[in-house]
Tab-separated table of C-alpha atoms and ligand atoms in Angstrom:
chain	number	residue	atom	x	y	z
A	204	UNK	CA	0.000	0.000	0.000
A	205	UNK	CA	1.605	3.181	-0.896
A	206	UNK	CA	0.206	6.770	1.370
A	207	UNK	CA	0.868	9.946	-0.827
A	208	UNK	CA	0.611	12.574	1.537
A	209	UNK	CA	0.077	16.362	1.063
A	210	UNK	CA	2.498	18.667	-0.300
A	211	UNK	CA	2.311	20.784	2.641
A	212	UNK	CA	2.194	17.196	5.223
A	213	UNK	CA	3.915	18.323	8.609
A	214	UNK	CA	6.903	16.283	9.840
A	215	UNK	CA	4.521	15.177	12.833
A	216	UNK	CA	1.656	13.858	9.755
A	217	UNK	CA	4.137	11.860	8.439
A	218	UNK	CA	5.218	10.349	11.451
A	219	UNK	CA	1.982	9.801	13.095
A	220	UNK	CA	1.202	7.963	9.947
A	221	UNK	CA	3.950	5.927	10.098
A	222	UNK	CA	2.712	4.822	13.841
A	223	UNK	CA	-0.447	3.690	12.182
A	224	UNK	CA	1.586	1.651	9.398
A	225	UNK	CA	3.719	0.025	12.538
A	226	UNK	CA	0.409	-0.769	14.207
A	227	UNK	CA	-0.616	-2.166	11.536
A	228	UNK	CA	2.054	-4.769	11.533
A	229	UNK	CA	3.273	-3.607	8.738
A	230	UNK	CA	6.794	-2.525	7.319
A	231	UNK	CA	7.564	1.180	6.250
A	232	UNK	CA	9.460	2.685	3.852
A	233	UNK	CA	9.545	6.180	3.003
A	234	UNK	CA	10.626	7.895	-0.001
A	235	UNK	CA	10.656	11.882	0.466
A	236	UNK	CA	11.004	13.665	-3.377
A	237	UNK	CA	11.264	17.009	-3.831
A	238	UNK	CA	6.987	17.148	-5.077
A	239	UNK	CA	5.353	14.699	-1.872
A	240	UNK	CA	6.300	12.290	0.093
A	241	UNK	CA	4.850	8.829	-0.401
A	242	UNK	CA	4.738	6.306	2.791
A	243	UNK	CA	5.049	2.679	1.356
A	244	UNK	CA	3.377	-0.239	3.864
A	245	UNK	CA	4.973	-2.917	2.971
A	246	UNK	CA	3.989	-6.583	4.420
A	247	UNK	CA	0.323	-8.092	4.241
A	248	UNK	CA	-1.597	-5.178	3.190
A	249	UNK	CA	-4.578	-6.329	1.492
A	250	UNK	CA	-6.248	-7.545	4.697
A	251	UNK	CA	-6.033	-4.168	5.386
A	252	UNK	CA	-8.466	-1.687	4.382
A	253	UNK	CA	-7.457	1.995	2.841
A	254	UNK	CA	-9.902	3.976	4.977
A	255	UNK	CA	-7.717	3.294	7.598
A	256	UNK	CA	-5.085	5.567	6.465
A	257	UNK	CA	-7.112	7.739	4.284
A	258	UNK	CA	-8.741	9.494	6.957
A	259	UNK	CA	-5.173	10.535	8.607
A	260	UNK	CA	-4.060	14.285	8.839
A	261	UNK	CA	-2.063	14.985	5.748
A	262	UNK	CA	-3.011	12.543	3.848
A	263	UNK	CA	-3.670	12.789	0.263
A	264	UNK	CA	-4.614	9.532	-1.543
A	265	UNK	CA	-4.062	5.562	-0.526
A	266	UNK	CA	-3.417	3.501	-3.210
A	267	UNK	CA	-3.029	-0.261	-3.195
A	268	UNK	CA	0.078	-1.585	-4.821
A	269	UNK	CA	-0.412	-4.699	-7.166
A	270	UNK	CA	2.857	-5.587	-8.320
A	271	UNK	CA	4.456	-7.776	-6.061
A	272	UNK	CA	8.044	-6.594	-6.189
A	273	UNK	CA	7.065	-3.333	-3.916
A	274	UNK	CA	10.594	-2.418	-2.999
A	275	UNK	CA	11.916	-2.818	-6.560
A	276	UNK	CA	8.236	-0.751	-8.312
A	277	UNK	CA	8.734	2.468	-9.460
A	278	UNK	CA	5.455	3.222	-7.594
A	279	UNK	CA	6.661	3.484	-4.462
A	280	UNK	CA	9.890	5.285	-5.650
A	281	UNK	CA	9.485	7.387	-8.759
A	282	UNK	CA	12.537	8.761	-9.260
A	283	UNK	CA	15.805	6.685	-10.345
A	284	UNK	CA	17.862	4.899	-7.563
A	285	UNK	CA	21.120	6.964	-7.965
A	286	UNK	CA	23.818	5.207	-6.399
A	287	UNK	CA	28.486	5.837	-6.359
A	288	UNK	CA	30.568	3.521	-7.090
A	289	UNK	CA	33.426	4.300	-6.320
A	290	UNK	CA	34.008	8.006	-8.565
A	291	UNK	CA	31.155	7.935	-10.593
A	292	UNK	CA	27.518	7.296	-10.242
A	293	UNK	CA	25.489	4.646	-11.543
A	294	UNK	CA	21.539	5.258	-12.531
A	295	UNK	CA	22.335	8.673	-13.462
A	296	UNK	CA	22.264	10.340	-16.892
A	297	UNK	CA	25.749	9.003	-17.282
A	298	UNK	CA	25.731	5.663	-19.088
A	299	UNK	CA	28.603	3.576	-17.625
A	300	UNK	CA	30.912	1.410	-19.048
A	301	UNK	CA	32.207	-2.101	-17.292
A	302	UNK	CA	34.485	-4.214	-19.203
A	303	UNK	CA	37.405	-7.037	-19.133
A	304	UNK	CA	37.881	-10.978	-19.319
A	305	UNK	CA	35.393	-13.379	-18.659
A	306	UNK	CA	37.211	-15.273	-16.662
A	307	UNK	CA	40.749	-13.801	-14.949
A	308	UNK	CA	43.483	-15.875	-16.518
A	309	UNK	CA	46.710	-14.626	-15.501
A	310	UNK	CA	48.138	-11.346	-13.742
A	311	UNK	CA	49.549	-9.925	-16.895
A	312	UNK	CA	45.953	-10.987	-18.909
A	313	UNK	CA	43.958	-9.342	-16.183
A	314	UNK	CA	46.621	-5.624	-15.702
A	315	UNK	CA	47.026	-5.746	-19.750
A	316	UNK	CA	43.411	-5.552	-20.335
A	317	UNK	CA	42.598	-3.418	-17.346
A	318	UNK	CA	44.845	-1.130	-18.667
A	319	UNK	CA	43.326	-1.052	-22.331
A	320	UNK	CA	40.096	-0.961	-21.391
A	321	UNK	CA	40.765	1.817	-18.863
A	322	UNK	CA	42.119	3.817	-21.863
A	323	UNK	CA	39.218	2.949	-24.491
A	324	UNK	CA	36.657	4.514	-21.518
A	325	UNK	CA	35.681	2.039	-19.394
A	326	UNK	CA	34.738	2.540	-15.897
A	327	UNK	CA	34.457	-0.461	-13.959
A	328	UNK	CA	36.562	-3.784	-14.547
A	329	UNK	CA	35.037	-7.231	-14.720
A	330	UNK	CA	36.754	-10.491	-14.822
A	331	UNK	CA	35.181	-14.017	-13.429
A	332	UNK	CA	37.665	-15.788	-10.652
A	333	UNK	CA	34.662	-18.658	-10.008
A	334	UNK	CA	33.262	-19.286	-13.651
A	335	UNK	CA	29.892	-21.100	-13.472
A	336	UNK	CA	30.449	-23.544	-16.286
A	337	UNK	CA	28.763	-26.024	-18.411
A	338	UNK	CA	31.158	-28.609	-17.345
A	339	UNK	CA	32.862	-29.666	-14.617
A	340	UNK	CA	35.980	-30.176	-16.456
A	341	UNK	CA	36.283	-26.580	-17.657
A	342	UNK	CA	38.023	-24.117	-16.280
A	343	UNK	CA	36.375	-23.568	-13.054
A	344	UNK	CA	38.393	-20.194	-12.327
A	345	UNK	CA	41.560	-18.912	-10.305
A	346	UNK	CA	39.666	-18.439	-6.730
A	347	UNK	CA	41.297	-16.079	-4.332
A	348	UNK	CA	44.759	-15.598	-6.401
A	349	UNK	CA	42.673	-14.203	-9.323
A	350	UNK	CA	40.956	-11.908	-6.623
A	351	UNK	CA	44.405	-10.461	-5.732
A	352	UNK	CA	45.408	-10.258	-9.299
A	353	UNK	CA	42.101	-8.118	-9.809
A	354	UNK	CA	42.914	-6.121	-6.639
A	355	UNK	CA	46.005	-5.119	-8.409
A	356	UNK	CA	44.560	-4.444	-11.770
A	357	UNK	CA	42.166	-1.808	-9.286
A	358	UNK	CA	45.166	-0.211	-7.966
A	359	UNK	CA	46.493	0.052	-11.307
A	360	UNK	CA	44.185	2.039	-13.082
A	361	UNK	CA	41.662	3.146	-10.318
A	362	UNK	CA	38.602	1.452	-11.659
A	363	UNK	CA	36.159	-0.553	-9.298
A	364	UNK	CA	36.330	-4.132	-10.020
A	365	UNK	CA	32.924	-6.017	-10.392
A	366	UNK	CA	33.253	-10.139	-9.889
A	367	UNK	CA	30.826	-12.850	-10.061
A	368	UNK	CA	29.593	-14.804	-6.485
A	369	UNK	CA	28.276	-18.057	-7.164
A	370	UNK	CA	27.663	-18.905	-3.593
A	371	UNK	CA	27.365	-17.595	-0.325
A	372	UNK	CA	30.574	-19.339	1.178
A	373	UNK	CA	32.703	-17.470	-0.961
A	374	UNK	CA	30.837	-14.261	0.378
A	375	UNK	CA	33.622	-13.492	3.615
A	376	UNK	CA	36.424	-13.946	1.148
A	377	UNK	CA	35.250	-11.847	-2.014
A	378	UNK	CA	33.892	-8.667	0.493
A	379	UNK	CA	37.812	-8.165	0.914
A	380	UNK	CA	38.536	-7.424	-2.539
A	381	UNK	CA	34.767	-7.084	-4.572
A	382	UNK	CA	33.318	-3.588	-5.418
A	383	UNK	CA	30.217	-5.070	-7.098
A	384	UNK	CA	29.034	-8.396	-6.941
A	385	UNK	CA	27.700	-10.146	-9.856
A	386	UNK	CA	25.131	-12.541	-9.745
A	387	UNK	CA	25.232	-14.985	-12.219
A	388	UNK	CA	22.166	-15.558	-14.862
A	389	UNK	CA	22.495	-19.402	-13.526
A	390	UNK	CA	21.997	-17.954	-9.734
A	391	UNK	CA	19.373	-15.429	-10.396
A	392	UNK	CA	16.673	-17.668	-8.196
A	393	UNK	CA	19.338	-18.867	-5.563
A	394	UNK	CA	17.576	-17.278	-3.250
A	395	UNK	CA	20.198	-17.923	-0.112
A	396	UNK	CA	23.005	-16.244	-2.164
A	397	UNK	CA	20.178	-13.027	-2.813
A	398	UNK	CA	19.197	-12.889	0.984
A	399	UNK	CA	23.312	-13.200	1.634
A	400	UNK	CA	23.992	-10.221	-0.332
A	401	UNK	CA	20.556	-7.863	0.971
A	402	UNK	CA	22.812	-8.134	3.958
A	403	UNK	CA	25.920	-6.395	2.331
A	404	UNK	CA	26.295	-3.240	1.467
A	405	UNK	CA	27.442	-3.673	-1.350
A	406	UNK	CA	26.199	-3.115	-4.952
A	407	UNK	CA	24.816	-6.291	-6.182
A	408	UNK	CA	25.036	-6.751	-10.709
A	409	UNK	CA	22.391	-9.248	-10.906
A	410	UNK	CA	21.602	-10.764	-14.348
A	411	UNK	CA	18.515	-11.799	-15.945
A	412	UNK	CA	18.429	-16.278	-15.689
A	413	UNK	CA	18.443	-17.914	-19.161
A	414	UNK	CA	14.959	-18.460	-18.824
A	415	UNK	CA	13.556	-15.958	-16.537
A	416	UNK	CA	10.796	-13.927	-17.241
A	417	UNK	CA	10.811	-9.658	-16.101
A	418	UNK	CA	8.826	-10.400	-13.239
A	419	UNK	CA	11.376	-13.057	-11.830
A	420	UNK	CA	13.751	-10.777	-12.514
A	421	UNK	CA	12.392	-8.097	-10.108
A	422	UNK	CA	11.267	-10.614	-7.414
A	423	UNK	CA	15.066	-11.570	-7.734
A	424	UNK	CA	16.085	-7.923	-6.959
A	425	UNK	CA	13.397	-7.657	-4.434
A	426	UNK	CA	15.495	-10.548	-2.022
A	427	UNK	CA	18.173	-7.989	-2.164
A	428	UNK	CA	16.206	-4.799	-1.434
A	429	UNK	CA	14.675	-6.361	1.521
A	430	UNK	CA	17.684	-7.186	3.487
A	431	UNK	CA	18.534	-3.531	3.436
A	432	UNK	CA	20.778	-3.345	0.666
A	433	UNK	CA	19.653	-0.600	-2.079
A	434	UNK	CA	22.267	-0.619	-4.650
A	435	UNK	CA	20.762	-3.581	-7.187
A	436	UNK	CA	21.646	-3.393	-11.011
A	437	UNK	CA	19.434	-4.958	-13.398
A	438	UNK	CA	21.101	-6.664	-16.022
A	439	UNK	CA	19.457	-8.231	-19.077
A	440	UNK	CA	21.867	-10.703	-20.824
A	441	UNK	CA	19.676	-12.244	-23.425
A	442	UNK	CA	17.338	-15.103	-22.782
A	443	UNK	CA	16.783	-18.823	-24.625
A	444	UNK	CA	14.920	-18.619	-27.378
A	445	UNK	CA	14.394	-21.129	-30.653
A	446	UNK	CA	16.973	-18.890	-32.372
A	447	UNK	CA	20.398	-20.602	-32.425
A	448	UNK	CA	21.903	-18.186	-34.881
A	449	UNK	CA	23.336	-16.510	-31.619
A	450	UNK	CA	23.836	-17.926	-28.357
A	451	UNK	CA	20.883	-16.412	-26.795
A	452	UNK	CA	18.640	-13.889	-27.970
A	453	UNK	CA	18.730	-10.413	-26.647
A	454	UNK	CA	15.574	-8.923	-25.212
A	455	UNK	CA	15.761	-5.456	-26.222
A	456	UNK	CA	11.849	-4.466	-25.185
A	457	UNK	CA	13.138	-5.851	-21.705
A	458	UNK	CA	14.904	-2.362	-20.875
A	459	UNK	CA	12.596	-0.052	-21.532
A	460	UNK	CA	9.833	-1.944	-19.808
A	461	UNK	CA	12.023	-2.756	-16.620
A	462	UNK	CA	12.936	0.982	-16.956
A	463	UNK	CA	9.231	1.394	-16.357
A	464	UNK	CA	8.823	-0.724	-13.766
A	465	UNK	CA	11.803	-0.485	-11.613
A	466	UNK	CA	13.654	2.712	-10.234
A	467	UNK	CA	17.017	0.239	-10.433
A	468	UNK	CA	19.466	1.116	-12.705
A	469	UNK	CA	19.513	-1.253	-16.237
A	470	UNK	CA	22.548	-2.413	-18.268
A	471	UNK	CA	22.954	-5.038	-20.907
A	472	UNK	CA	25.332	-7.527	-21.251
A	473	UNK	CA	25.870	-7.784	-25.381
A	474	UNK	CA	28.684	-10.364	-25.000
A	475	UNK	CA	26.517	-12.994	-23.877
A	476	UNK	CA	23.258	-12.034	-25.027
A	477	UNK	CA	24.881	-12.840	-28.777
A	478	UNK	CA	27.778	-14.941	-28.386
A	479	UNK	CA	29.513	-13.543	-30.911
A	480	UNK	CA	31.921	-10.488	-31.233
A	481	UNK	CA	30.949	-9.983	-34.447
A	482	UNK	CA	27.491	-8.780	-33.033
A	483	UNK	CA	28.696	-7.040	-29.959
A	484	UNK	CA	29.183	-3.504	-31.103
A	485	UNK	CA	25.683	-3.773	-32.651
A	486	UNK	CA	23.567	-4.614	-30.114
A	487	UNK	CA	25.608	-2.298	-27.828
A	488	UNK	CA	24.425	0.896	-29.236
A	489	UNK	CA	20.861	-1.041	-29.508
A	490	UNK	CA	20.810	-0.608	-25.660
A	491	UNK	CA	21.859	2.470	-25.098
A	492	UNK	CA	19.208	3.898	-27.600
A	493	UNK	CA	16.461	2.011	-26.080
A	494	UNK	CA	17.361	3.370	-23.171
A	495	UNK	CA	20.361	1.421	-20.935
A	496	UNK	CA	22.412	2.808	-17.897
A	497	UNK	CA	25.175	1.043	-18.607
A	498	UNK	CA	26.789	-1.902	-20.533
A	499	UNK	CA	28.770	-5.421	-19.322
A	500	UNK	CA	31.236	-6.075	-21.621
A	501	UNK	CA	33.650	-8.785	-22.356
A	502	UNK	CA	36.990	-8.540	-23.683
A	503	UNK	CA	39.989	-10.246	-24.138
A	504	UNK	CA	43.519	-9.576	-25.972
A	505	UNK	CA	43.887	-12.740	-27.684
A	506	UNK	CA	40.336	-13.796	-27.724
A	507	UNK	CA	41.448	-17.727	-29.602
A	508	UNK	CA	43.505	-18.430	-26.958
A	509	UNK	CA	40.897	-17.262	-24.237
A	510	UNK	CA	40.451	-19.656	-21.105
A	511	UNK	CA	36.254	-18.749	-21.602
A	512	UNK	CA	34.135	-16.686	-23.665
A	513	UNK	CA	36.421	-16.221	-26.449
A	514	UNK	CA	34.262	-16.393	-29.101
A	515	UNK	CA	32.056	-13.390	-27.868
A	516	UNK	CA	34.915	-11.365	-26.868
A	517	UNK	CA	36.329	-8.014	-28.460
A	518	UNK	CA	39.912	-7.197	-29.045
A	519	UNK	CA	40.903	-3.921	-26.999
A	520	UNK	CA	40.785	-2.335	-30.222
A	521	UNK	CA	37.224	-3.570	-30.922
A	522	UNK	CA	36.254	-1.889	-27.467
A	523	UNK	CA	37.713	1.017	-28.379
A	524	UNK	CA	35.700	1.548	-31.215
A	525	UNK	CA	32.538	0.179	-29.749
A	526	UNK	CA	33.074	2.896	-27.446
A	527	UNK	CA	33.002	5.292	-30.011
A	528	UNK	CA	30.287	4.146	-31.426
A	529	UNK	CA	28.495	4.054	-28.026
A	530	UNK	CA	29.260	7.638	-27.059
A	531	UNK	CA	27.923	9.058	-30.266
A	532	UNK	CA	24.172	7.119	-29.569
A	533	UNK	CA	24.288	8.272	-25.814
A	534	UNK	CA	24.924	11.767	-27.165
A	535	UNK	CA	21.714	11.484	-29.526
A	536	UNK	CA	19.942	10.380	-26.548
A	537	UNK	CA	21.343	13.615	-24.389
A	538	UNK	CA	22.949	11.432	-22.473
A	539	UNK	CA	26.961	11.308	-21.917
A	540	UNK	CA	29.560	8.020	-21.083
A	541	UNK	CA	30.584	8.815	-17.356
A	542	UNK	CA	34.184	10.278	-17.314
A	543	UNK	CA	37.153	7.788	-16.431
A	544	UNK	CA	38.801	8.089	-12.852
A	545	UNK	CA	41.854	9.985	-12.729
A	546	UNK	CA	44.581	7.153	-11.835
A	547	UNK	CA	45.536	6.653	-8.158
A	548	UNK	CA	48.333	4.481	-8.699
A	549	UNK	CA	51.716	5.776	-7.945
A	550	UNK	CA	53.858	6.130	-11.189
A	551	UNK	CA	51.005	7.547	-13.434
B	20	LIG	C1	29.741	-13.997	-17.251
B	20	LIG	O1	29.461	-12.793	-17.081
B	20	LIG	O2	30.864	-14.399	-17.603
B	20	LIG	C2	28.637	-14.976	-17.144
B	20	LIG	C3	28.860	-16.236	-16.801
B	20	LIG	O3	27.449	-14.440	-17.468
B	20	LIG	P1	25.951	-15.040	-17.375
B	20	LIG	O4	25.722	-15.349	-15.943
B	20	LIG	O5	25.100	-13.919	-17.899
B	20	LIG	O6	25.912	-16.259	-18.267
B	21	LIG	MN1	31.476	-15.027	-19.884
């Protein structure tokens, strides 16, 4: 149930209101814009009747909420969830740029690329040290050395490095060296790992499953909200289709509509949502004109000899000039890439 009140609501209004919601045995969370502020109830509300509310001092309207993923609805929070990470902002009108290996290979691999994708514009760093694979004879990752190798690579070039969790036990070890967490499209419903990170404070990249519809998606997010943590980032990264042209098919109508739906910042992932480099650069600027945040990107400087991901990978070069490319759409849509870091690292 969401409680719009007044323009002109008194401090004491809104709190006495908020009483009433705690009496109610329900949960409250309060969003104050700059136009009203709206009081959300959040817990079982439809036993409970408007009228209840409606008839409280500074109240302006009661209105039941339908969609189930309250904290994640745009309803209850109109404007876009804003959040840092770590020198620049995320959900703004800045699109961001995160980009690197699938998986982390080697210390030079993971500092070479950081390096050239730091120059080519990127903002954020990504590279997989526990790679959720088809097989269990594939690579399975480095663990905790590629963690330190990444830490490095962070140092190097100042950018925030953004790793994938596939389970909760590895949660103690990665909160020493993650900036963002990924979730995994094959952990999007592992609900323990969700409620895990709702308790960290930490911005959570959580990707659309293979097969998971919007909805899902947002009930996904809504495991993280409720533990407290705020800083969720949608991520659509294609979803199974009968097309095998490409390795999945990328749902473009997915980011406006969750842009609709959800205050959370959107990306796309266009390495996996085609599986092919060849398409990369193409469905790239297809997200950021429909309307994207941000884009997940993998790369790799010999992409044949790559450990994972290869195929879908771009050459530095490539990234450079998908940038490009990129910047000039965002700039159509009066929107701007966010500015790289200046370097920390002593020596630059
Ligand atoms: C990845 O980012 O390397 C990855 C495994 O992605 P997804 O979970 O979207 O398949
Ligand atoms: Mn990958």
């Amino acid at each position: 149930m969401m409680i719009i009140m007044k323009p002109n609501a008194t401090p004491e209004q809104i709190e006495h209101v908020i009483q009433h919601i705690k009496e109610a045995g329900l949960n409250v969370h309060l969003s104050q814009g700059v136009e009203a502020t709206v009081i959300g109830a959040v817990g079982e509300a439809h036993s409970i009747p408007t009228e209840r509310f409606e008839g409280l001092d500074g109240v302006e309207v009661v209105k039941r909420i339908t969609q189930p993923f309250k904290l994640a609805s745009r309803q209850f929070h109109p404007e876009n969830s804003i959040f840092p990470l770590d020198g620049f902002q995320i959900g703004a009108n800045e699109i961001v740029l995160i980009a690197g290996p699938c998986s982390v290979e080697s210390r030079s691999q993971i500092l070479e690329t950081a390096q050239a994708v730091r120059e080519a514009g990127a903002n954020a760093l990504r590279g997989g040290v526990f790679k959720p694979r088809t097989s269990p004879y594939s690579f399975q990752g480095l663990g905790e050395e590629g963690l330190e190798y990444l830490a490095e690579a962070r140092e190097e070039t100042g950018m925030p490095i953004v790793v994938e969790i596939m389970s909760q036990t590895q949660l103690d070890l990665m909160l020493k060296y993650v900036d963002v967490f990924q979730v995994g499209a094959r952990n999007m419903q592992n609900f323990n790992l969700l409620r895990a990170l709702g308790e960290t404070r930490k911005s959570v990249l959580l990707k659309r499953g293979l097969s998971a519809t919007i909805e899902e998606l947002l009930m996904s997010a809504e495991y993280i909200l409720a533990g407290g943590n705020k800083q969720v980032i949608l991520c659509e990264r294609g979803i199974r289709t009968f097309e095998t042209a490409t390795r999945n098919t990328t749902d473009i109508n997915a980011i406006p509509v969750l842009k609709n739906l959800t205050h959370l910042p959107v990306i796309l992932d266009p390495s996996h949502a085609t599986g092919h480099a060849d398409y990369v650069t193409a469905v790239a600027r297809a997200a950021i004109a429909a309307g994207a945040d941000g884009l997940i990107v993998e790369v790799h400087h010999d992409p044949a000899h790559a450990v994972s991901d290869g195929k879908q990978s771009l050459r530095p070069e490539k990234f450079a000039d998908m940038v490009k490319q990129v910047r000039a759409i965002a700039e159509a849509m009066g929107r701007s890439i966010a500015p790289i870091k200046k370097p920390v690292a002593v020596g630059w």
